[in-house]
């Protein structure tokens, strides 16, 4: 908290300006999609609710640490052209969301698949079998 010296003659307008700021509700204005994570014997599944989004609005990738990174970016702009009028106000929107998930060691990172259907991004994360996990482990001789 910063201490600010205020002019005593202007305390009322400043009080109301501070009181009606909506910085405290930043989270309520954001467009954060709901995420479900499910598990079966053979795979993990991530579902991201993204109504109105297309597959071009998504980026799904593994970062340098092999974490799953899901990015949703949507730009909307009203481009209606009318030669008889001019814009006094023009609305557009931009939203971006990014979620990074640490993957379990038993995920087969080469077989991850993602698709969008009915407003939901579905990411399938197949599990490695016990045999595949054992094959990837190796002993190092100590000399």
Short mmCIF file of N, CA, C and O in Angstrom, two decimals:
data_model
loop_
_atom_site.label_atom_id
_atom_site.label_comp_id
_atom_site.label_asym_id
_atom_site.label_seq_id
_atom_site.Cartn_x
_atom_site.Cartn_y
_atom_site.Cartn_z
N UNK A 1 0.85 -1.18 0.00
CA UNK A 1 0.00 0.00 0.00
C UNK A 1 0.89 1.23 0.00
O UNK A 1 1.83 1.32 0.75
N UNK A 2 0.58 2.18 -0.85
CA UNK A 2 1.35 3.40 -0.94
C UNK A 2 0.63 4.50 -0.20
O UNK A 2 -0.58 4.63 -0.30
N UNK A 3 1.39 5.29 0.53
CA UNK A 3 0.79 6.43 1.21
C UNK A 3 0.87 7.63 0.29
O UNK A 3 1.90 7.93 -0.27
N UNK A 4 -0.26 8.29 0.12
CA UNK A 4 -0.33 9.45 -0.76
C UNK A 4 -0.91 10.61 0.03
O UNK A 4 -1.93 10.46 0.69
N UNK A 5 -0.26 11.73 -0.06
CA UNK A 5 -0.79 12.93 0.60
C UNK A 5 -1.79 13.59 -0.34
O UNK A 5 -1.49 13.85 -1.49
N UNK A 6 -2.96 13.85 0.17
CA UNK A 6 -4.02 14.43 -0.65
C UNK A 6 -4.36 15.84 -0.16
O UNK A 6 -4.28 16.14 1.01
N UNK A 7 -4.80 16.63 -1.09
CA UNK A 7 -5.27 17.96 -0.78
C UNK A 7 -6.55 17.83 0.05
O UNK A 7 -7.50 17.19 -0.37
N UNK A 8 -6.59 18.44 1.19
CA UNK A 8 -7.73 18.31 2.09
C UNK A 8 -9.03 18.83 1.49
O UNK A 8 -10.11 18.41 1.85
N UNK A 9 -8.95 19.75 0.55
CA UNK A 9 -10.16 20.31 -0.06
C UNK A 9 -10.77 19.37 -1.09
O UNK A 9 -11.88 19.60 -1.55
N UNK A 10 -10.07 18.34 -1.49
CA UNK A 10 -10.57 17.46 -2.55
C UNK A 10 -10.76 16.03 -2.07
O UNK A 10 -10.77 15.11 -2.85
N UNK A 11 -10.91 15.79 -0.81
CA UNK A 11 -10.98 14.41 -0.31
C UNK A 11 -12.20 13.67 -0.82
O UNK A 11 -12.16 12.50 -1.11
N UNK A 12 -13.35 14.35 -0.94
CA UNK A 12 -14.58 13.67 -1.34
C UNK A 12 -14.51 13.11 -2.76
O UNK A 12 -14.76 11.93 -2.96
N UNK A 13 -14.14 13.88 -3.78
CA UNK A 13 -14.06 13.30 -5.12
C UNK A 13 -13.02 12.17 -5.20
O UNK A 13 -13.25 11.16 -5.85
N UNK A 14 -11.90 12.34 -4.53
CA UNK A 14 -10.88 11.30 -4.56
C UNK A 14 -11.36 10.04 -3.86
O UNK A 14 -11.09 8.94 -4.30
N UNK A 15 -12.09 10.20 -2.77
CA UNK A 15 -12.65 9.05 -2.07
C UNK A 15 -13.56 8.25 -2.99
O UNK A 15 -13.47 7.04 -3.10
N UNK A 16 -14.46 8.94 -3.71
CA UNK A 16 -15.37 8.24 -4.60
C UNK A 16 -14.65 7.62 -5.79
O UNK A 16 -15.01 6.53 -6.23
N UNK A 17 -13.64 8.27 -6.32
CA UNK A 17 -12.87 7.69 -7.41
C UNK A 17 -12.23 6.38 -6.98
O UNK A 17 -12.25 5.38 -7.70
N UNK A 18 -11.64 6.37 -5.78
CA UNK A 18 -11.01 5.15 -5.28
C UNK A 18 -12.05 4.08 -4.96
O UNK A 18 -11.86 2.91 -5.23
N UNK A 19 -13.16 4.50 -4.39
CA UNK A 19 -14.19 3.56 -3.97
C UNK A 19 -14.81 2.82 -5.16
O UNK A 19 -15.09 1.64 -5.10
N UNK A 20 -15.03 3.52 -6.26
CA UNK A 20 -15.70 2.92 -7.39
C UNK A 20 -14.76 2.28 -8.42
O UNK A 20 -15.21 1.83 -9.45
N UNK A 21 -13.49 2.26 -8.13
CA UNK A 21 -12.58 1.51 -9.00
C UNK A 21 -12.98 0.05 -8.94
O UNK A 21 -13.37 -0.45 -7.90
N UNK A 22 -12.84 -0.65 -10.06
CA UNK A 22 -13.22 -2.06 -10.05
C UNK A 22 -12.01 -2.98 -10.20
O UNK A 22 -12.11 -4.08 -10.70
N UNK A 23 -10.84 -2.53 -9.72
CA UNK A 23 -9.64 -3.36 -9.78
C UNK A 23 -9.81 -4.65 -8.98
O UNK A 23 -9.21 -5.66 -9.28
N UNK A 24 -10.62 -4.62 -7.94
CA UNK A 24 -10.80 -5.78 -7.08
C UNK A 24 -11.52 -6.91 -7.78
O UNK A 24 -11.47 -8.04 -7.35
N UNK A 25 -12.20 -6.65 -8.90
CA UNK A 25 -12.95 -7.71 -9.56
C UNK A 25 -12.37 -8.08 -10.92
O UNK A 25 -13.08 -8.46 -11.83
N UNK A 26 -11.06 -8.00 -11.04
CA UNK A 26 -10.41 -8.31 -12.31
C UNK A 26 -10.78 -9.71 -12.78
O UNK A 26 -11.08 -9.93 -13.94
N UNK A 27 -10.80 -10.68 -11.90
CA UNK A 27 -11.11 -12.05 -12.28
C UNK A 27 -12.52 -12.24 -12.80
O UNK A 27 -12.76 -13.12 -13.61
N UNK A 28 -13.44 -11.41 -12.39
CA UNK A 28 -14.82 -11.58 -12.82
C UNK A 28 -15.05 -11.09 -14.24
O UNK A 28 -16.01 -11.46 -14.87
N UNK A 29 -14.15 -10.25 -14.76
CA UNK A 29 -14.32 -9.73 -16.11
C UNK A 29 -13.61 -10.58 -17.16
O UNK A 29 -13.79 -10.40 -18.33
N UNK A 30 -12.79 -11.48 -16.74
CA UNK A 30 -11.98 -12.23 -17.70
C UNK A 30 -12.76 -13.37 -18.33
O UNK A 30 -13.73 -13.86 -17.77
N UNK A 31 -12.33 -13.76 -19.51
CA UNK A 31 -12.95 -14.85 -20.25
C UNK A 31 -12.09 -16.09 -20.11
O UNK A 31 -11.35 -16.43 -21.03
N UNK A 32 -12.16 -16.76 -19.02
CA UNK A 32 -11.35 -17.95 -18.79
C UNK A 32 -12.21 -19.17 -19.07
O UNK A 32 -13.22 -19.38 -18.41
N UNK A 33 -11.83 -19.97 -20.08
CA UNK A 33 -12.64 -21.14 -20.38
C UNK A 33 -12.53 -22.20 -19.28
O UNK A 33 -11.50 -22.32 -18.61
N UNK A 34 -13.60 -22.96 -19.12
CA UNK A 34 -13.62 -24.05 -18.15
C UNK A 34 -12.79 -25.21 -18.70
O UNK A 34 -12.80 -25.47 -19.91
N UNK A 35 -12.08 -25.89 -17.82
CA UNK A 35 -11.23 -27.01 -18.22
C UNK A 35 -11.58 -28.23 -17.38
O UNK A 35 -11.69 -28.14 -16.16
N UNK A 36 -11.77 -29.37 -18.06
CA UNK A 36 -11.95 -30.65 -17.39
C UNK A 36 -10.73 -31.51 -17.69
O UNK A 36 -10.24 -31.51 -18.81
N UNK A 37 -10.29 -32.27 -16.71
CA UNK A 37 -9.22 -33.25 -16.91
C UNK A 37 -9.75 -34.59 -16.41
O UNK A 37 -10.21 -34.69 -15.27
N UNK A 38 -9.72 -35.59 -17.30
CA UNK A 38 -10.23 -36.92 -16.97
C UNK A 38 -9.11 -37.94 -17.18
O UNK A 38 -8.15 -37.69 -17.89
N UNK A 39 -9.29 -39.11 -16.56
CA UNK A 39 -8.30 -40.18 -16.70
C UNK A 39 -9.02 -41.51 -16.88
O UNK A 39 -10.01 -41.79 -16.21
N UNK A 40 -8.49 -42.32 -17.79
CA UNK A 40 -8.93 -43.70 -17.95
C UNK A 40 -7.70 -44.59 -17.76
O UNK A 40 -6.61 -44.09 -17.48
N UNK A 41 -7.87 -45.88 -17.93
CA UNK A 41 -6.74 -46.78 -17.80
C UNK A 41 -5.68 -46.54 -18.87
O UNK A 41 -4.50 -46.77 -18.64
N UNK A 42 -6.11 -46.05 -20.03
CA UNK A 42 -5.19 -45.94 -21.17
C UNK A 42 -4.80 -44.51 -21.53
O UNK A 42 -3.90 -44.32 -22.34
N UNK A 43 -5.47 -43.49 -20.97
CA UNK A 43 -5.16 -42.12 -21.38
C UNK A 43 -5.68 -41.10 -20.37
O UNK A 43 -6.52 -41.41 -19.53
N UNK A 44 -5.15 -39.89 -20.51
CA UNK A 44 -5.69 -38.71 -19.84
C UNK A 44 -6.40 -37.90 -20.92
O UNK A 44 -6.04 -37.96 -22.10
N UNK A 45 -7.41 -37.12 -20.52
CA UNK A 45 -8.16 -36.31 -21.46
C UNK A 45 -8.32 -34.91 -20.88
O UNK A 45 -8.69 -34.76 -19.72
N UNK A 46 -8.04 -33.91 -21.69
CA UNK A 46 -8.23 -32.51 -21.30
C UNK A 46 -9.31 -31.95 -22.22
O UNK A 46 -9.23 -32.09 -23.44
N UNK A 47 -10.32 -31.31 -21.62
CA UNK A 47 -11.39 -30.68 -22.38
C UNK A 47 -11.43 -29.20 -22.02
O UNK A 47 -11.43 -28.85 -20.84
N UNK A 48 -11.44 -28.34 -23.04
CA UNK A 48 -11.49 -26.90 -22.83
C UNK A 48 -12.76 -26.37 -23.50
O UNK A 48 -12.93 -26.53 -24.71
N UNK A 49 -13.66 -25.78 -22.71
CA UNK A 49 -14.89 -25.22 -23.25
C UNK A 49 -14.55 -23.94 -24.00
O UNK A 49 -13.96 -23.03 -23.44
N UNK A 50 -14.90 -23.92 -25.28
CA UNK A 50 -14.53 -22.77 -26.12
C UNK A 50 -15.61 -22.51 -27.15
O UNK A 50 -15.39 -22.64 -28.35
N UNK A 51 -16.76 -22.13 -26.68
CA UNK A 51 -17.89 -21.87 -27.58
C UNK A 51 -17.55 -20.77 -28.56
O UNK A 51 -16.96 -19.76 -28.20
N UNK A 52 -17.88 -20.99 -29.82
CA UNK A 52 -17.64 -20.00 -30.86
C UNK A 52 -16.23 -20.00 -31.42
O UNK A 52 -15.92 -19.23 -32.31
N UNK A 53 -15.36 -20.84 -30.89
CA UNK A 53 -13.97 -20.90 -31.37
C UNK A 53 -13.85 -21.96 -32.46
O UNK A 53 -14.60 -22.93 -32.49
N UNK A 54 -12.90 -21.75 -33.35
CA UNK A 54 -12.60 -22.73 -34.39
C UNK A 54 -11.23 -23.31 -34.13
O UNK A 54 -10.49 -22.81 -33.28
N UNK A 55 -10.86 -24.33 -34.89
CA UNK A 55 -9.56 -24.95 -34.68
C UNK A 55 -8.42 -23.97 -34.94
O UNK A 55 -7.35 -24.09 -34.36
N UNK A 56 -8.66 -22.94 -35.76
CA UNK A 56 -7.63 -21.95 -36.04
C UNK A 56 -7.36 -21.02 -34.86
O UNK A 56 -6.35 -20.33 -34.84
N UNK A 57 -8.27 -21.00 -33.89
CA UNK A 57 -8.10 -20.15 -32.70
C UNK A 57 -7.24 -20.81 -31.63
O UNK A 57 -6.90 -20.18 -30.63
N UNK A 58 -6.89 -22.09 -31.81
CA UNK A 58 -6.15 -22.85 -30.81
C UNK A 58 -4.72 -23.12 -31.24
O UNK A 58 -4.44 -23.34 -32.41
N UNK A 59 -3.84 -23.15 -30.25
CA UNK A 59 -2.49 -23.67 -30.42
C UNK A 59 -2.27 -24.64 -29.27
O UNK A 59 -2.46 -24.28 -28.10
N UNK A 60 -1.89 -25.86 -29.60
CA UNK A 60 -1.59 -26.88 -28.59
C UNK A 60 -0.17 -27.35 -28.87
O UNK A 60 0.14 -27.79 -29.98
N UNK A 61 0.69 -27.25 -27.86
CA UNK A 61 2.09 -27.63 -28.08
C UNK A 61 2.73 -28.10 -26.78
O UNK A 61 2.20 -27.89 -25.70
N UNK A 62 3.89 -28.73 -26.92
CA UNK A 62 4.72 -29.08 -25.78
C UNK A 62 5.86 -28.07 -25.73
O UNK A 62 6.51 -27.81 -26.74
N UNK A 63 6.09 -27.49 -24.56
CA UNK A 63 7.18 -26.52 -24.45
C UNK A 63 8.51 -27.25 -24.19
O UNK A 63 8.57 -28.48 -24.23
N UNK A 64 9.57 -26.51 -23.93
CA UNK A 64 10.90 -27.09 -23.75
C UNK A 64 10.96 -28.05 -22.57
O UNK A 64 11.77 -28.97 -22.55
N UNK A 65 10.09 -27.86 -21.58
CA UNK A 65 10.06 -28.73 -20.40
C UNK A 65 9.08 -29.88 -20.58
O UNK A 65 8.78 -30.59 -19.63
N UNK A 66 8.55 -30.06 -21.79
CA UNK A 66 7.55 -31.09 -22.10
C UNK A 66 6.24 -30.89 -21.34
O UNK A 66 5.53 -31.84 -21.03
N UNK A 67 5.91 -29.64 -21.03
CA UNK A 67 4.61 -29.31 -20.45
C UNK A 67 3.63 -29.06 -21.60
O UNK A 67 4.02 -28.56 -22.65
N UNK A 68 2.38 -29.39 -21.39
CA UNK A 68 1.35 -29.14 -22.39
C UNK A 68 0.91 -27.69 -22.28
O UNK A 68 0.53 -27.23 -21.20
N UNK A 69 0.97 -26.94 -23.39
CA UNK A 69 0.59 -25.54 -23.41
C UNK A 69 -0.58 -25.38 -24.38
O UNK A 69 -0.44 -25.66 -25.57
N UNK A 70 -1.73 -24.93 -23.86
CA UNK A 70 -2.92 -24.69 -24.68
C UNK A 70 -3.15 -23.19 -24.71
O UNK A 70 -3.30 -22.55 -23.66
N UNK A 71 -3.18 -22.62 -25.92
CA UNK A 71 -3.42 -21.19 -26.09
C UNK A 71 -4.66 -21.01 -26.96
O UNK A 71 -4.80 -21.66 -27.98
N UNK A 72 -5.55 -20.13 -26.50
CA UNK A 72 -6.75 -19.78 -27.25
C UNK A 72 -6.66 -18.28 -27.51
O UNK A 72 -6.49 -17.49 -26.58
N UNK A 73 -6.76 -17.89 -28.78
CA UNK A 73 -6.69 -16.47 -29.13
C UNK A 73 -7.76 -16.17 -30.17
O UNK A 73 -7.81 -16.80 -31.22
N UNK A 74 -8.62 -15.21 -29.85
CA UNK A 74 -9.75 -14.88 -30.73
C UNK A 74 -9.83 -13.38 -30.90
O UNK A 74 -9.80 -12.63 -29.93
N UNK A 75 -9.89 -12.95 -32.17
CA UNK A 75 -10.07 -11.54 -32.48
C UNK A 75 -11.38 -11.40 -33.24
O UNK A 75 -11.62 -12.11 -34.21
N UNK A 76 -12.23 -10.51 -32.79
CA UNK A 76 -13.48 -10.21 -33.47
C UNK A 76 -13.51 -8.73 -33.81
O UNK A 76 -13.23 -7.90 -32.96
N UNK A 77 -13.87 -8.42 -35.02
CA UNK A 77 -14.01 -7.03 -35.39
C UNK A 77 -15.20 -6.90 -36.32
O UNK A 77 -15.37 -7.69 -37.24
N UNK A 78 -16.03 -5.92 -36.05
CA UNK A 78 -17.19 -5.67 -36.89
C UNK A 78 -16.74 -4.84 -38.09
O UNK A 78 -16.35 -3.70 -37.96
N UNK A 79 -16.76 -5.44 -39.28
CA UNK A 79 -16.28 -4.77 -40.48
C UNK A 79 -17.39 -4.39 -41.44
O UNK A 79 -17.20 -4.42 -42.64
N UNK A 80 -18.53 -4.04 -40.95
CA UNK A 80 -19.63 -3.65 -41.81
C UNK A 80 -19.29 -2.33 -42.50
O UNK A 80 -18.89 -1.37 -41.86
N UNK A 81 -19.44 -2.31 -43.80
CA UNK A 81 -19.15 -1.10 -44.57
C UNK A 81 -20.45 -0.48 -45.04
O UNK A 81 -21.31 -1.14 -45.59
N UNK A 82 -20.57 0.80 -44.83
CA UNK A 82 -21.74 1.54 -45.27
C UNK A 82 -21.24 2.89 -45.76
O UNK A 82 -20.66 3.66 -44.99
N UNK A 83 -21.45 3.19 -47.02
CA UNK A 83 -20.92 4.42 -47.61
C UNK A 83 -21.70 5.66 -47.21
O UNK A 83 -21.23 6.77 -47.37
N UNK A 84 -22.91 5.48 -46.70
CA UNK A 84 -23.73 6.64 -46.34
C UNK A 84 -23.49 7.11 -44.91
O UNK A 84 -23.92 8.19 -44.55
N UNK A 85 -22.85 6.29 -44.11
CA UNK A 85 -22.62 6.67 -42.71
C UNK A 85 -21.16 6.50 -42.36
O UNK A 85 -20.39 5.88 -43.08
N UNK A 86 -20.79 7.04 -41.22
CA UNK A 86 -19.44 6.84 -40.70
C UNK A 86 -19.54 6.40 -39.24
O UNK A 86 -20.54 6.67 -38.57
N UNK A 87 -18.54 5.72 -38.78
CA UNK A 87 -18.55 5.20 -37.42
C UNK A 87 -18.32 6.32 -36.41
O UNK A 87 -17.38 7.09 -36.54
N UNK A 88 -19.16 6.37 -35.41
CA UNK A 88 -18.92 7.21 -34.25
C UNK A 88 -18.39 6.35 -33.11
O UNK A 88 -17.70 6.83 -32.23
N UNK A 89 -18.74 5.08 -33.17
CA UNK A 89 -18.24 4.10 -32.21
C UNK A 89 -18.13 2.78 -32.96
O UNK A 89 -19.04 2.39 -33.68
N UNK A 90 -17.04 2.11 -32.79
CA UNK A 90 -16.83 0.83 -33.46
C UNK A 90 -16.32 -0.16 -32.42
O UNK A 90 -15.32 0.11 -31.75
N UNK A 91 -16.99 -1.29 -32.27
CA UNK A 91 -16.64 -2.25 -31.25
C UNK A 91 -15.91 -3.44 -31.84
O UNK A 91 -16.24 -3.91 -32.91
N UNK A 92 -14.94 -3.89 -31.13
CA UNK A 92 -14.22 -5.10 -31.49
C UNK A 92 -13.80 -5.75 -30.19
O UNK A 92 -13.83 -5.13 -29.13
N UNK A 93 -13.40 -7.00 -30.27
CA UNK A 93 -12.97 -7.67 -29.06
C UNK A 93 -11.75 -8.53 -29.36
O UNK A 93 -11.52 -8.95 -30.49
N UNK A 94 -11.01 -8.77 -28.33
CA UNK A 94 -9.82 -9.60 -28.42
C UNK A 94 -9.73 -10.38 -27.11
O UNK A 94 -9.87 -9.81 -26.04
N UNK A 95 -9.55 -11.66 -27.22
CA UNK A 95 -9.38 -12.44 -26.00
C UNK A 95 -8.27 -13.45 -26.21
O UNK A 95 -8.07 -13.98 -27.30
N UNK A 96 -7.50 -13.66 -25.15
CA UNK A 96 -6.41 -14.62 -25.19
C UNK A 96 -6.35 -15.33 -23.86
O UNK A 96 -6.49 -14.72 -22.80
N UNK A 97 -6.15 -16.63 -23.94
CA UNK A 97 -6.07 -17.47 -22.75
C UNK A 97 -4.95 -18.47 -22.97
O UNK A 97 -4.78 -18.99 -24.06
N UNK A 98 -4.16 -18.71 -21.94
CA UNK A 98 -3.12 -19.71 -22.06
C UNK A 98 -3.07 -20.52 -20.76
O UNK A 98 -3.10 -19.96 -19.67
N UNK A 99 -3.03 -21.83 -20.92
CA UNK A 99 -2.95 -22.74 -19.78
C UNK A 99 -1.78 -23.68 -20.00
O UNK A 99 -1.66 -24.28 -21.07
N UNK A 100 -0.91 -23.81 -19.02
CA UNK A 100 0.21 -24.74 -19.08
C UNK A 100 -0.01 -25.82 -18.04
O UNK A 100 -0.32 -25.53 -16.89
N UNK A 101 0.12 -27.08 -18.47
CA UNK A 101 -0.09 -28.22 -17.59
C UNK A 101 1.14 -29.11 -17.58
O UNK A 101 1.64 -29.48 -18.65
N UNK A 102 1.59 -29.45 -16.39
CA UNK A 102 2.71 -30.38 -16.26
C UNK A 102 2.16 -31.77 -16.50
O UNK A 102 1.20 -32.19 -15.86
N UNK A 103 2.78 -32.48 -17.44
CA UNK A 103 2.29 -33.81 -17.79
C UNK A 103 2.93 -34.88 -16.91
O UNK A 103 4.11 -34.77 -16.54
N UNK A 104 2.18 -35.93 -16.59
CA UNK A 104 2.76 -37.05 -15.86
C UNK A 104 3.83 -37.74 -16.73
O UNK A 104 3.81 -37.64 -17.95
N UNK A 105 4.74 -38.42 -16.09
CA UNK A 105 5.84 -39.07 -16.82
C UNK A 105 5.35 -40.20 -17.71
O UNK A 105 6.03 -40.57 -18.66
N UNK A 106 4.17 -40.75 -17.44
CA UNK A 106 3.70 -41.90 -18.22
C UNK A 106 2.88 -41.51 -19.45
O UNK A 106 2.23 -42.34 -20.05
N UNK A 107 2.93 -40.24 -19.86
CA UNK A 107 2.23 -39.81 -21.08
C UNK A 107 3.12 -40.07 -22.29
O UNK A 107 4.31 -39.73 -22.29
N UNK A 108 2.54 -40.67 -23.32
CA UNK A 108 3.25 -40.90 -24.58
C UNK A 108 3.19 -39.61 -25.39
O UNK A 108 2.22 -39.35 -26.10
N UNK A 109 4.22 -38.80 -25.27
CA UNK A 109 4.22 -37.46 -25.85
C UNK A 109 4.18 -37.47 -27.37
O UNK A 109 3.81 -36.48 -28.00
N UNK A 110 4.54 -38.58 -28.01
CA UNK A 110 4.52 -38.68 -29.47
C UNK A 110 3.12 -38.96 -30.01
O UNK A 110 2.92 -38.87 -31.22
N UNK A 111 2.18 -39.33 -29.16
CA UNK A 111 0.85 -39.71 -29.64
C UNK A 111 -0.27 -38.78 -29.15
O UNK A 111 -1.44 -39.13 -29.20
N UNK A 112 0.09 -37.59 -28.69
CA UNK A 112 -0.92 -36.64 -28.22
C UNK A 112 -1.71 -36.13 -29.42
O UNK A 112 -1.15 -35.82 -30.47
N UNK A 113 -3.04 -36.08 -29.28
CA UNK A 113 -3.92 -35.61 -30.34
C UNK A 113 -4.88 -34.56 -29.78
O UNK A 113 -5.25 -34.62 -28.61
N UNK A 114 -5.27 -33.61 -30.65
CA UNK A 114 -6.23 -32.58 -30.25
C UNK A 114 -7.21 -32.34 -31.39
O UNK A 114 -6.83 -32.37 -32.56
N UNK A 115 -8.47 -32.10 -31.01
CA UNK A 115 -9.48 -31.75 -32.02
C UNK A 115 -10.55 -30.90 -31.37
O UNK A 115 -10.77 -30.96 -30.15
N UNK A 116 -11.22 -30.11 -32.21
CA UNK A 116 -12.29 -29.24 -31.75
C UNK A 116 -13.59 -29.74 -32.34
O UNK A 116 -13.69 -29.97 -33.55
N UNK A 117 -14.59 -29.96 -31.48
CA UNK A 117 -15.91 -30.32 -31.95
C UNK A 117 -16.95 -29.82 -30.97
O UNK A 117 -16.76 -29.90 -29.76
N UNK A 118 -18.03 -29.26 -31.52
CA UNK A 118 -19.14 -28.75 -30.73
C UNK A 118 -18.70 -27.76 -29.65
O UNK A 118 -19.18 -27.79 -28.52
N UNK A 119 -17.76 -26.88 -29.98
CA UNK A 119 -17.33 -25.84 -29.04
C UNK A 119 -16.44 -26.32 -27.92
O UNK A 119 -16.26 -25.62 -26.93
N UNK A 120 -15.86 -27.52 -28.06
CA UNK A 120 -14.97 -28.06 -27.02
C UNK A 120 -13.68 -28.54 -27.67
O UNK A 120 -13.70 -29.30 -28.64
N UNK A 121 -12.54 -28.08 -27.14
CA UNK A 121 -11.25 -28.62 -27.54
C UNK A 121 -11.00 -29.86 -26.71
O UNK A 121 -11.07 -29.82 -25.47
N UNK A 122 -10.73 -30.98 -27.37
CA UNK A 122 -10.44 -32.23 -26.67
C UNK A 122 -9.02 -32.66 -26.98
O UNK A 122 -8.67 -32.83 -28.15
N UNK A 123 -8.22 -32.81 -25.94
CA UNK A 123 -6.84 -33.25 -26.08
C UNK A 123 -6.72 -34.62 -25.45
O UNK A 123 -7.06 -34.82 -24.28
N UNK A 124 -6.25 -35.58 -26.25
CA UNK A 124 -6.07 -36.96 -25.78
C UNK A 124 -4.59 -37.17 -25.50
O UNK A 124 -3.74 -36.92 -26.35
N UNK A 125 -4.29 -37.64 -24.30
CA UNK A 125 -2.91 -37.87 -23.85
C UNK A 125 -2.75 -39.35 -23.51
O UNK A 125 -2.94 -39.75 -22.36
N UNK A 126 -2.41 -40.19 -24.51
CA UNK A 126 -2.29 -41.63 -24.25
C UNK A 126 -1.18 -41.93 -23.24
O UNK A 126 -0.16 -41.24 -23.20
N UNK A 127 -1.42 -42.96 -22.44
CA UNK A 127 -0.43 -43.38 -21.45
C UNK A 127 0.52 -44.41 -22.05
O UNK A 127 0.13 -45.18 -22.92
N UNK A 128 1.75 -44.39 -21.58
CA UNK A 128 2.69 -45.45 -21.93
C UNK A 128 2.35 -46.69 -21.14
O UNK A 128 1.92 -46.62 -19.98
N UNK A 129 2.54 -47.85 -21.74
CA UNK A 129 2.32 -49.10 -21.01
C UNK A 129 3.49 -49.32 -20.05
O UNK A 129 4.54 -48.69 -20.17
N UNK A 130 3.29 -50.21 -19.09
CA UNK A 130 4.37 -50.53 -18.14
C UNK A 130 5.62 -51.01 -18.87
O UNK A 130 6.73 -50.68 -18.50
N UNK A 131 5.43 -51.79 -19.92
CA UNK A 131 6.57 -52.29 -20.69
C UNK A 131 7.32 -51.15 -21.37
O UNK A 131 8.55 -51.12 -21.38
N UNK A 132 6.59 -50.18 -21.93
CA UNK A 132 7.23 -49.04 -22.58
C UNK A 132 7.98 -48.19 -21.57
O UNK A 132 9.05 -47.66 -21.87
N UNK A 133 7.43 -48.06 -20.38
CA UNK A 133 8.11 -47.29 -19.33
C UNK A 133 9.40 -47.99 -18.93
O UNK A 133 10.45 -47.36 -18.78
N UNK A 134 9.35 -49.31 -18.77
CA UNK A 134 10.54 -50.06 -18.40
C UNK A 134 11.60 -50.02 -19.50
O UNK A 134 12.79 -49.96 -19.22
N UNK A 135 11.18 -50.03 -20.78
CA UNK A 135 12.12 -49.95 -21.89
C UNK A 135 12.86 -48.61 -21.89
O UNK A 135 14.02 -48.54 -22.25
N UNK A 136 12.16 -47.56 -21.52
CA UNK A 136 12.78 -46.23 -21.55
C UNK A 136 13.74 -46.02 -20.39
O UNK A 136 14.57 -45.13 -20.42
N UNK A 137 13.63 -46.86 -19.35
CA UNK A 137 14.55 -46.77 -18.22
C UNK A 137 15.77 -47.64 -18.52
O UNK A 137 15.66 -48.68 -19.14
N UNK A 138 16.91 -47.16 -18.12
CA UNK A 138 18.10 -47.97 -18.31
C UNK A 138 19.03 -47.79 -17.13
O UNK A 138 19.05 -46.73 -16.49
N UNK A 139 19.77 -48.83 -16.88
CA UNK A 139 20.74 -48.77 -15.79
C UNK A 139 22.08 -48.28 -16.35
O UNK A 139 22.46 -48.56 -17.47
N UNK A 140 22.75 -47.53 -15.53
CA UNK A 140 24.07 -47.02 -15.91
C UNK A 140 25.07 -47.66 -14.95
O UNK A 140 24.94 -47.55 -13.73
N UNK A 141 26.04 -48.32 -15.56
CA UNK A 141 27.05 -49.01 -14.75
C UNK A 141 27.94 -47.97 -14.08
O UNK A 141 28.33 -46.96 -14.67
N UNK A 142 28.23 -48.25 -12.83
CA UNK A 142 29.14 -47.39 -12.07
C UNK A 142 30.50 -48.05 -12.07
O UNK A 142 30.64 -49.22 -11.69
N UNK A 143 31.52 -47.34 -12.52
CA UNK A 143 32.86 -47.95 -12.55
C UNK A 143 33.74 -47.41 -11.48
O UNK A 143 33.52 -46.44 -10.86
#
